[in-house]
CSV table of C-alpha atoms in Angstrom, one decimal:
chain,number,residue,atom,x,y,z
A,268,MET,CA,1.7,18.1,0.3
A,269,GLU,CA,4.0,16.0,-1.9
A,270,LEU,CA,4.5,12.4,-3.1
A,271,ILE,CA,8.0,11.1,-2.3
A,272,ASP,CA,9.5,8.3,-4.4
A,273,VAL,CA,10.8,5.7,-2.0
A,274,THR,CA,11.4,3.0,-4.6
A,275,ASN,CA,15.2,3.1,-4.4
A,276,LEU,CA,15.1,3.1,-0.6
A,277,ILE,CA,13.0,-0.1,-0.6
A,278,THR,CA,14.8,-1.7,-3.5
A,279,LYS,CA,18.1,-1.4,-1.6
A,280,HIS,CA,16.7,-3.2,1.5
A,281,VAL,CA,15.0,-5.9,-0.7
A,282,GLU,CA,18.3,-6.6,-2.5
A,283,SER,CA,20.3,-6.8,0.7
A,284,ALA,CA,17.8,-9.0,2.5
A,285,GLN,CA,18.2,-11.8,-0.1
A,286,ILE,CA,15.0,-13.6,0.7
A,287,GLY,CA,14.6,-15.0,-2.8
A,288,ASN,CA,10.8,-15.1,-3.4
A,289,GLY,CA,8.2,-13.6,-1.2
A,290,PHE,CA,6.6,-10.3,-0.4
A,291,CYS,CA,7.6,-6.8,0.8
A,292,PHE,CA,4.9,-5.3,3.1
A,293,LEU,CA,5.1,-1.5,3.6
A,294,TYR,CA,3.2,0.3,6.3
A,295,ASN,CA,2.7,4.0,7.1
A,296,PRO,CA,1.8,4.6,10.8
A,297,HIS,CA,0.6,8.2,10.3
A,298,THR,CA,-3.0,9.4,9.9
A,299,THR,CA,-2.3,12.3,7.5
A,300,ALA,CA,0.0,10.4,5.1
A,301,GLY,CA,-0.5,7.4,2.8
A,302,LEU,CA,1.2,5.1,0.3
A,303,THR,CA,0.5,4.6,-3.3
A,304,ILE,CA,2.1,3.1,-6.5
A,305,ASN,CA,1.9,5.1,-9.7
A,306,GLU,CA,3.9,6.4,-12.6
A,307,GLY,CA,7.4,7.7,-11.7
A,308,ALA,CA,8.9,8.3,-15.1
A,309,ASP,CA,7.3,11.8,-15.5
A,310,PRO,CA,7.4,13.7,-12.2
A,311,ALA,CA,4.4,15.7,-13.4
A,312,VAL,CA,2.2,12.7,-12.5
A,313,LYS,CA,2.9,12.8,-8.8
A,314,ASP,CA,2.2,16.5,-8.8
A,315,ASP,CA,-1.1,15.9,-10.7
A,316,ILE,CA,-2.1,13.3,-8.1
A,317,ILE,CA,-1.7,16.0,-5.4
A,318,SER,CA,-3.6,18.6,-7.5
A,319,GLY,CA,-6.3,16.1,-8.3
A,320,LEU,CA,-6.8,15.1,-4.6
A,321,GLN,CA,-7.0,18.8,-3.7
A,322,LYS,CA,-9.8,19.2,-6.3
A,323,ILE,CA,-11.5,15.9,-5.2
A,324,VAL,CA,-11.5,16.5,-1.4
A,325,PRO,CA,-13.4,19.7,-0.2
A,326,MET,CA,-10.5,21.8,1.2
A,327,ASN,CA,-12.7,24.5,2.8
A,328,TYR,CA,-15.7,22.5,4.1
A,329,PRO,CA,-16.5,23.3,7.7
A,330,PHE,CA,-15.2,20.0,9.1
A,331,LYS,CA,-15.6,19.2,12.8
A,332,HIS,CA,-12.0,18.2,13.6
A,333,MET,CA,-10.5,21.3,15.2
A,334,GLU,CA,-6.9,20.8,13.9
A,335,GLY,CA,-8.1,21.9,10.4
A,336,ASN,CA,-6.4,19.0,8.6
A,337,SER,CA,-9.5,16.8,7.9
A,338,PRO,CA,-8.8,16.9,4.2
A,339,SER,CA,-5.4,15.4,4.9
A,340,HIS,CA,-7.1,12.6,7.0
A,341,ILE,CA,-9.5,11.9,4.1
A,342,MET,CA,-6.7,11.7,1.5
A,343,ALA,CA,-4.9,9.3,3.8
A,344,SER,CA,-7.9,6.9,3.7
A,345,LEU,CA,-8.4,7.4,0.0
A,346,MET,CA,-4.8,6.3,-0.7
A,347,GLY,CA,-4.5,3.7,2.1
A,348,CYS,CA,-1.8,3.1,4.7
A,349,SER,CA,-0.1,0.0,3.4
A,350,LEU,CA,1.2,-1.7,0.2
A,351,THR,CA,2.2,-5.2,-0.6
A,352,VAL,CA,4.7,-5.9,-3.4
A,353,MET,CA,5.9,-9.3,-4.6
A,354,ILE,CA,9.6,-10.2,-4.5
A,355,GLU,CA,11.0,-12.5,-7.2
A,356,ASN,CA,14.6,-13.5,-7.2
A,357,ASN,CA,15.4,-10.7,-4.7
A,358,ARG,CA,13.7,-8.0,-6.8
A,359,LEU,CA,10.5,-6.1,-6.4
A,360,VAL,CA,7.9,-7.0,-9.0
A,361,LEU,CA,6.8,-3.6,-10.3
A,362,GLY,CA,5.4,-2.6,-13.6
A,363,THR,CA,7.7,-0.7,-16.1
A,364,TRP,CA,6.4,2.7,-15.1
A,365,GLN,CA,5.5,2.0,-11.5
A,366,LYS,CA,7.2,3.6,-8.5
A,367,ILE,CA,6.4,3.5,-4.8
A,368,PHE,CA,5.4,6.8,-3.3
A,369,PHE,CA,5.1,7.9,0.3
A,370,CYS,CA,2.2,10.5,0.3
A,371,GLU,CA,2.7,13.5,2.6
A,372,PHE,CA,-0.6,15.2,3.1
A,373,ASP,CA,0.2,17.4,6.1
A,374,GLY,CA,3.9,18.2,6.0
A,375,PRO,CA,6.6,18.9,6.2
A,376,ARG,CA,7.0,16.5,9.1
A,377,THR,CA,9.4,13.8,10.1
A,378,ARG,CA,7.7,10.5,9.1
A,379,LYS,CA,8.3,6.8,9.6
A,380,LEU,CA,7.8,4.0,7.1
A,381,HIS,CA,7.7,0.4,8.4
A,382,TRP,CA,8.5,-2.6,6.2
A,383,ARG,CA,8.7,-6.3,6.6
A,384,MET,CA,9.8,-8.9,4.0
A,385,TYR,CA,8.9,-12.5,4.2
A,386,THR,CA,9.2,-15.6,2.0
A,387,THR,CA,6.2,-17.6,0.8
B,52,MET,CA,-23.3,5.9,7.4
B,53,GLU,CA,-20.8,5.6,10.2
B,54,LEU,CA,-17.2,4.5,10.9
B,55,ILE,CA,-17.1,2.0,13.7
B,56,ASP,CA,-13.8,1.6,15.7
B,57,VAL,CA,-13.1,-2.1,15.8
B,58,THR,CA,-9.5,-1.8,17.2
B,59,ASN,CA,-10.3,-3.2,20.6
B,60,LEU,CA,-12.2,-6.2,19.1
B,61,ILE,CA,-9.3,-7.1,16.9
B,62,THR,CA,-6.7,-6.4,19.6
B,63,LYS,CA,-8.4,-8.8,21.9
B,64,HIS,CA,-8.2,-11.6,19.3
B,65,VAL,CA,-4.6,-10.8,18.4
B,66,GLU,CA,-3.6,-11.0,22.1
B,67,SER,CA,-5.3,-14.3,22.7
B,68,ALA,CA,-4.0,-15.9,19.5
B,69,GLN,CA,-0.4,-15.5,20.8
B,70,ILE,CA,1.2,-16.0,17.3
B,71,GLY,CA,4.2,-13.9,18.2
B,72,ASN,CA,5.2,-12.1,15.0
B,73,GLY,CA,3.2,-12.1,11.8
B,74,PHE,CA,0.2,-10.4,10.2
B,75,CYS,CA,-3.5,-9.8,10.9
B,76,PHE,CA,-5.6,-9.8,7.7
B,77,LEU,CA,-9.0,-8.2,7.9
B,78,TYR,CA,-11.7,-8.7,5.3
B,79,ASN,CA,-15.1,-7.1,4.8
B,80,PRO,CA,-17.4,-9.3,2.6
B,81,HIS,CA,-20.0,-6.6,1.9
B,82,THR,CA,-20.2,-4.4,-1.2
B,83,THR,CA,-21.5,-1.2,0.6
B,84,ALA,CA,-19.0,-1.3,3.4
B,85,GLY,CA,-15.3,-0.9,3.7
B,86,LEU,CA,-12.3,-0.9,6.1
B,87,THR,CA,-9.9,1.9,6.8
B,88,ILE,CA,-7.3,3.0,9.3
B,89,ASN,CA,-7.3,6.6,10.5
B,90,GLU,CA,-7.2,8.8,13.6
B,91,GLY,CA,-9.3,7.6,16.5
B,92,ALA,CA,-8.3,10.0,19.3
B,93,ASP,CA,-10.7,12.7,18.2
B,94,PRO,CA,-14.1,11.1,17.2
B,95,ALA,CA,-14.7,14.2,14.9
B,96,VAL,CA,-12.2,12.7,12.4
B,97,LYS,CA,-14.4,9.7,11.6
B,98,ASP,CA,-17.4,11.9,11.2
B,99,ASP,CA,-15.4,14.2,8.9
B,100,ILE,CA,-14.4,11.2,6.8
B,101,ILE,CA,-18.1,10.4,6.3
B,102,SER,CA,-19.0,14.1,5.6
B,103,GLY,CA,-16.0,14.3,3.2
B,104,LEU,CA,-17.0,11.1,1.2
B,105,GLN,CA,-20.6,12.5,0.9
B,106,LYS,CA,-19.2,15.6,-0.7
B,107,ILE,CA,-16.7,13.7,-2.9
B,108,VAL,CA,-19.2,11.1,-4.2
B,109,PRO,CA,-22.2,12.5,-6.2
B,110,MET,CA,-25.1,11.6,-4.0
B,111,ASN,CA,-27.9,12.5,-6.4
B,112,TYR,CA,-26.4,11.5,-9.7
B,113,PRO,CA,-28.8,9.4,-11.9
B,114,PHE,CA,-27.0,6.2,-11.4
B,115,LYS,CA,-28.2,3.0,-13.3
B,116,HIS,CA,-28.3,0.6,-10.3
B,117,MET,CA,-31.9,0.5,-9.3
B,118,GLU,CA,-31.4,0.0,-5.5
B,119,GLY,CA,-30.3,3.6,-5.2
B,120,ASN,CA,-27.2,2.9,-3.2
B,121,SER,CA,-24.6,3.4,-5.9
B,122,PRO,CA,-22.8,6.1,-3.9
B,123,SER,CA,-22.3,3.5,-1.1
B,124,HIS,CA,-20.8,1.0,-3.6
B,125,ILE,CA,-18.4,3.7,-4.8
B,126,MET,CA,-17.4,4.6,-1.3
B,127,ALA,CA,-16.7,0.9,-0.6
B,128,SER,CA,-14.3,0.8,-3.5
B,129,LEU,CA,-12.6,4.1,-2.5
B,130,MET,CA,-11.9,2.7,1.0
B,131,GLY,CA,-11.2,-0.9,0.0
B,132,CYS,CA,-12.4,-4.1,1.5
B,133,SER,CA,-9.3,-5.4,3.3
B,134,LEU,CA,-6.5,-4.4,5.6
B,135,THR,CA,-3.3,-6.0,6.6
B,136,VAL,CA,-1.6,-5.0,9.9
B,137,MET,CA,1.7,-6.3,11.3
B,138,ILE,CA,1.8,-8.2,14.6
B,139,GLU,CA,5.0,-7.9,16.7
B,140,ASN,CA,5.2,-9.7,20.0
B,141,ASN,CA,1.5,-10.5,19.9
B,142,ARG,CA,0.6,-6.8,19.4
B,143,LEU,CA,-0.8,-5.0,16.4
B,144,VAL,CA,1.7,-2.5,15.0
B,145,LEU,CA,-0.4,0.7,14.7
B,146,GLY,CA,0.7,4.3,14.8
B,147,THR,CA,0.1,6.4,17.9
B,148,TRP,CA,-3.2,7.9,16.6
B,149,GLN,CA,-4.3,5.0,14.3
B,150,LYS,CA,-7.4,3.0,14.9
B,151,ILE,CA,-9.1,0.4,12.7
B,152,PHE,CA,-12.5,1.4,11.4
B,153,PHE,CA,-15.3,-0.7,9.8
B,154,CYS,CA,-17.0,1.7,7.4
B,155,GLU,CA,-20.8,1.3,7.1
B,156,PHE,CA,-22.0,3.1,4.0
B,157,ASP,CA,-25.5,1.7,3.8
B,158,GLY,CA,-26.8,0.8,7.2
B,159,PRO,CA,-27.8,0.1,9.7
B,160,ARG,CA,-27.4,-3.6,8.8
B,161,THR,CA,-25.9,-6.7,10.5
B,162,ARG,CA,-22.4,-7.0,9.1
B,163,LYS,CA,-19.6,-9.6,9.2
B,164,LEU,CA,-15.9,-9.0,9.5
B,165,HIS,CA,-13.5,-11.8,8.6
B,166,TRP,CA,-9.9,-12.0,10.0
B,167,ARG,CA,-7.0,-14.4,9.8
B,168,MET,CA,-3.7,-14.2,11.6
B,169,TYR,CA,-0.6,-15.9,10.4
B,170,THR,CA,3.1,-16.0,11.3
B,171,THR,CA,5.9,-15.1,9.0
C,238,MET,CA,-13.0,2.9,-19.2
C,239,GLU,CA,-14.5,-0.3,-17.9
C,240,LEU,CA,-14.5,-2.7,-15.0
C,241,ILE,CA,-13.9,-6.3,-16.1
C,242,ASP,CA,-15.0,-9.2,-13.9
C,243,VAL,CA,-12.0,-11.5,-13.5
C,244,THR,CA,-13.5,-13.6,-10.7
C,245,ASN,CA,-14.0,-16.7,-12.9
C,246,LEU,CA,-10.5,-16.5,-14.2
C,247,ILE,CA,-9.0,-16.3,-10.7
C,248,THR,CA,-11.3,-19.0,-9.3
C,249,LYS,CA,-10.2,-21.4,-12.0
C,250,HIS,CA,-6.6,-21.0,-11.0
C,251,VAL,CA,-7.3,-21.1,-7.3
C,252,GLU,CA,-9.2,-24.4,-7.7
C,253,SER,CA,-6.5,-26.0,-9.8
C,254,ALA,CA,-3.7,-24.9,-7.5
C,255,GLN,CA,-5.2,-26.9,-4.6
C,256,ILE,CA,-3.3,-25.1,-1.9
C,257,GLY,CA,-5.9,-25.7,0.8
C,258,ASN,CA,-5.9,-22.7,3.0
C,259,GLY,CA,-4.0,-19.5,2.3
C,260,PHE,CA,-4.2,-16.3,0.3
C,261,CYS,CA,-4.4,-15.2,-3.3
C,262,PHE,CA,-2.5,-12.0,-4.0
C,263,LEU,CA,-3.4,-10.1,-7.2
C,264,TYR,CA,-1.3,-7.4,-8.7
C,265,ASN,CA,-1.9,-4.9,-11.5
C,266,PRO,CA,1.5,-3.6,-12.9
C,267,HIS,CA,0.0,-0.7,-14.9
C,268,THR,CA,-0.3,2.9,-13.8
C,269,THR,CA,-3.7,3.7,-15.4
C,270,ALA,CA,-5.5,0.6,-14.2
C,271,GLY,CA,-6.5,-0.8,-10.9
C,272,LEU,CA,-8.2,-3.6,-9.0
C,273,THR,CA,-11.3,-3.5,-6.8
C,274,ILE,CA,-13.9,-5.8,-5.3
C,275,ASN,CA,-17.5,-4.8,-5.6
C,276,GLU,CA,-21.0,-6.0,-6.5
C,277,GLY,CA,-21.1,-8.2,-9.6
C,278,ALA,CA,-24.8,-9.4,-9.6
C,279,ASP,CA,-26.1,-6.3,-11.2
C,280,PRO,CA,-23.8,-5.1,-14.0
C,281,ALA,CA,-25.1,-1.6,-13.5
C,282,VAL,CA,-22.9,-1.3,-10.4
C,283,LYS,CA,-19.6,-1.5,-12.3
C,284,ASP,CA,-20.9,1.1,-14.8
C,285,ASP,CA,-21.9,3.3,-11.9
C,286,ILE,CA,-18.4,3.0,-10.4
C,287,ILE,CA,-16.9,4.3,-13.7
C,288,SER,CA,-19.5,7.1,-13.9
C,289,GLY,CA,-19.0,8.0,-10.3
C,290,LEU,CA,-15.2,8.2,-10.7
C,291,GLN,CA,-15.6,10.4,-13.8
C,292,LYS,CA,-17.7,12.8,-11.7
C,293,ILE,CA,-15.3,12.6,-8.7
C,294,VAL,CA,-12.0,13.1,-10.6
C,295,PRO,CA,-11.7,16.4,-12.5
C,296,MET,CA,-11.6,15.3,-16.1
C,297,ASN,CA,-10.8,18.6,-17.7
C,298,TYR,CA,-8.5,20.2,-15.1
C,299,PRO,CA,-5.3,21.6,-16.7
C,300,PHE,CA,-3.0,18.8,-15.3
C,301,LYS,CA,0.8,19.0,-16.0
C,302,HIS,CA,1.4,15.5,-17.4
C,303,MET,CA,1.4,15.9,-21.2
C,304,GLU,CA,-0.1,12.6,-22.1
C,305,GLY,CA,-3.5,13.9,-21.0
C,306,ASN,CA,-4.4,10.8,-18.9
C,307,SER,CA,-3.8,12.2,-15.4
C,308,PRO,CA,-7.4,11.5,-14.4
C,309,SER,CA,-6.7,7.8,-15.2
C,310,HIS,CA,-3.6,7.8,-13.1
C,311,ILE,CA,-5.5,9.4,-10.2
C,312,MET,CA,-8.3,6.7,-10.5
C,313,ALA,CA,-5.6,4.1,-10.4
C,314,SER,CA,-4.4,5.3,-7.0
C,315,LEU,CA,-7.9,5.7,-5.7
C,316,MET,CA,-8.7,2.0,-6.5
C,317,GLY,CA,-5.3,0.6,-5.7
C,318,CYS,CA,-3.1,-1.8,-7.6
C,319,SER,CA,-3.4,-4.9,-5.5
C,320,LEU,CA,-5.9,-7.2,-3.7
C,321,THR,CA,-5.5,-10.0,-1.2
C,322,VAL,CA,-8.3,-12.6,-0.9
C,323,MET,CA,-8.4,-15.5,1.6
C,324,ILE,CA,-8.5,-19.1,0.3
C,325,GLU,CA,-10.3,-21.7,2.4
C,326,ASN,CA,-10.5,-25.3,1.3
C,327,ASN,CA,-9.3,-24.3,-2.2
C,328,ARG,CA,-12.0,-21.6,-2.6
C,329,LEU,CA,-11.8,-17.8,-2.6
C,330,VAL,CA,-13.5,-16.3,0.4
C,331,LEU,CA,-15.7,-13.6,-1.2
C,332,GLY,CA,-19.0,-12.2,0.1
C,333,THR,CA,-22.3,-13.2,-1.6
C,334,TRP,CA,-22.3,-10.3,-4.0
C,335,GLN,CA,-18.6,-9.7,-4.3
C,336,LYS,CA,-16.7,-10.1,-7.6
C,337,ILE,CA,-13.2,-9.1,-8.4
C,338,PHE,CA,-12.8,-6.4,-11.1
C,339,PHE,CA,-9.8,-5.3,-13.2
C,340,CYS,CA,-10.3,-1.6,-13.6
C,341,GLU,CA,-9.3,-0.2,-17.0
C,342,PHE,CA,-9.1,3.5,-16.9
C,343,ASP,CA,-7.2,4.2,-20.1
C,344,GLY,CA,-8.1,1.6,-22.6
C,345,PRO,CA,-8.6,-0.4,-24.6
C,346,ARG,CA,-5.1,-1.8,-24.1
C,347,THR,CA,-3.5,-5.2,-23.6
C,348,ARG,CA,-3.0,-5.6,-19.9
C,349,LYS,CA,-1.4,-8.0,-17.5
C,350,LEU,CA,-2.5,-9.3,-14.1
C,351,HIS,CA,-0.1,-11.0,-11.8
C,352,TRP,CA,-1.1,-13.4,-9.1
C,353,ARG,CA,0.5,-15.5,-6.5
C,354,MET,CA,-1.1,-18.0,-4.1
C,355,TYR,CA,0.5,-19.1,-0.9
C,356,THR,CA,-0.5,-21.2,2.1
C,357,THR,CA,-0.4,-19.9,5.7
């Protein structure tokens, strides 16, 4: 399990798209992964989010799903599978400390991240 | 408490709307219900999400709200009350295993689900 | 920690914007705060959401982040940093009991809330 900072990846696409003002919609199509925005300056925060979720979600409960990764599915729903961020003057509108993280809860696996930008 | 798969219901409306490319926005107007996207192939996963939330949220804590359903309100905020899904060529863009679930945390009750589709 | 009802603030801006039908997008740029929609009629519910989150998130776990506010960061990700609400005839489409709350998890602090309205 890990949070992967994808801010630079998205920023690069937003800048090259040159849509001016609008939104960037991000979507994770996997059921044991998620997306979240949180502090990126201190890498300890992303590790603490993983540690915290592993304390919050019962990791050894006798769940029914036979693959054994029900805690990962629950974490996916707790974080959510999409994010929307405003674009102003071709730049993502993020707070000073905010970074965009892809949340891997059942890896390592090859994962996809969809995005779509649109003007408003 | 139960998760109800509403994917076919939404899919039918998306297909008949014929908007081409855009978004489908879903909104739950209730405060003890929510919306989430997760695995739908094995029905055990939706049951495990309910079991997990009932372990995560303190069910017998002496909450102040006199109706006794504070855990349901907390679950509603944990899941969230809206979802946005992309539409491409008149089809919802969902991952292979993803289904859309209406989360009933204080039922059975008659519930509403709002949606709006728009092109981008 | 507290949930602050910002519904009237947003409603006032939505009404004066006169965009007809569309969406109101709300965004919290802070990493120890969040946004949620829940019951506003009984103020006990917002207090119970705070109490519940303080039971759900381990408050005394030895997290790595040295500022000591990792539980606040985790709560921020559990609630999410944005909300989207439909606008119909210049009014927010909220359920009977729903109110919009800014979630302060590490205050008191001066906070910002971004919003953007757009027609669809």
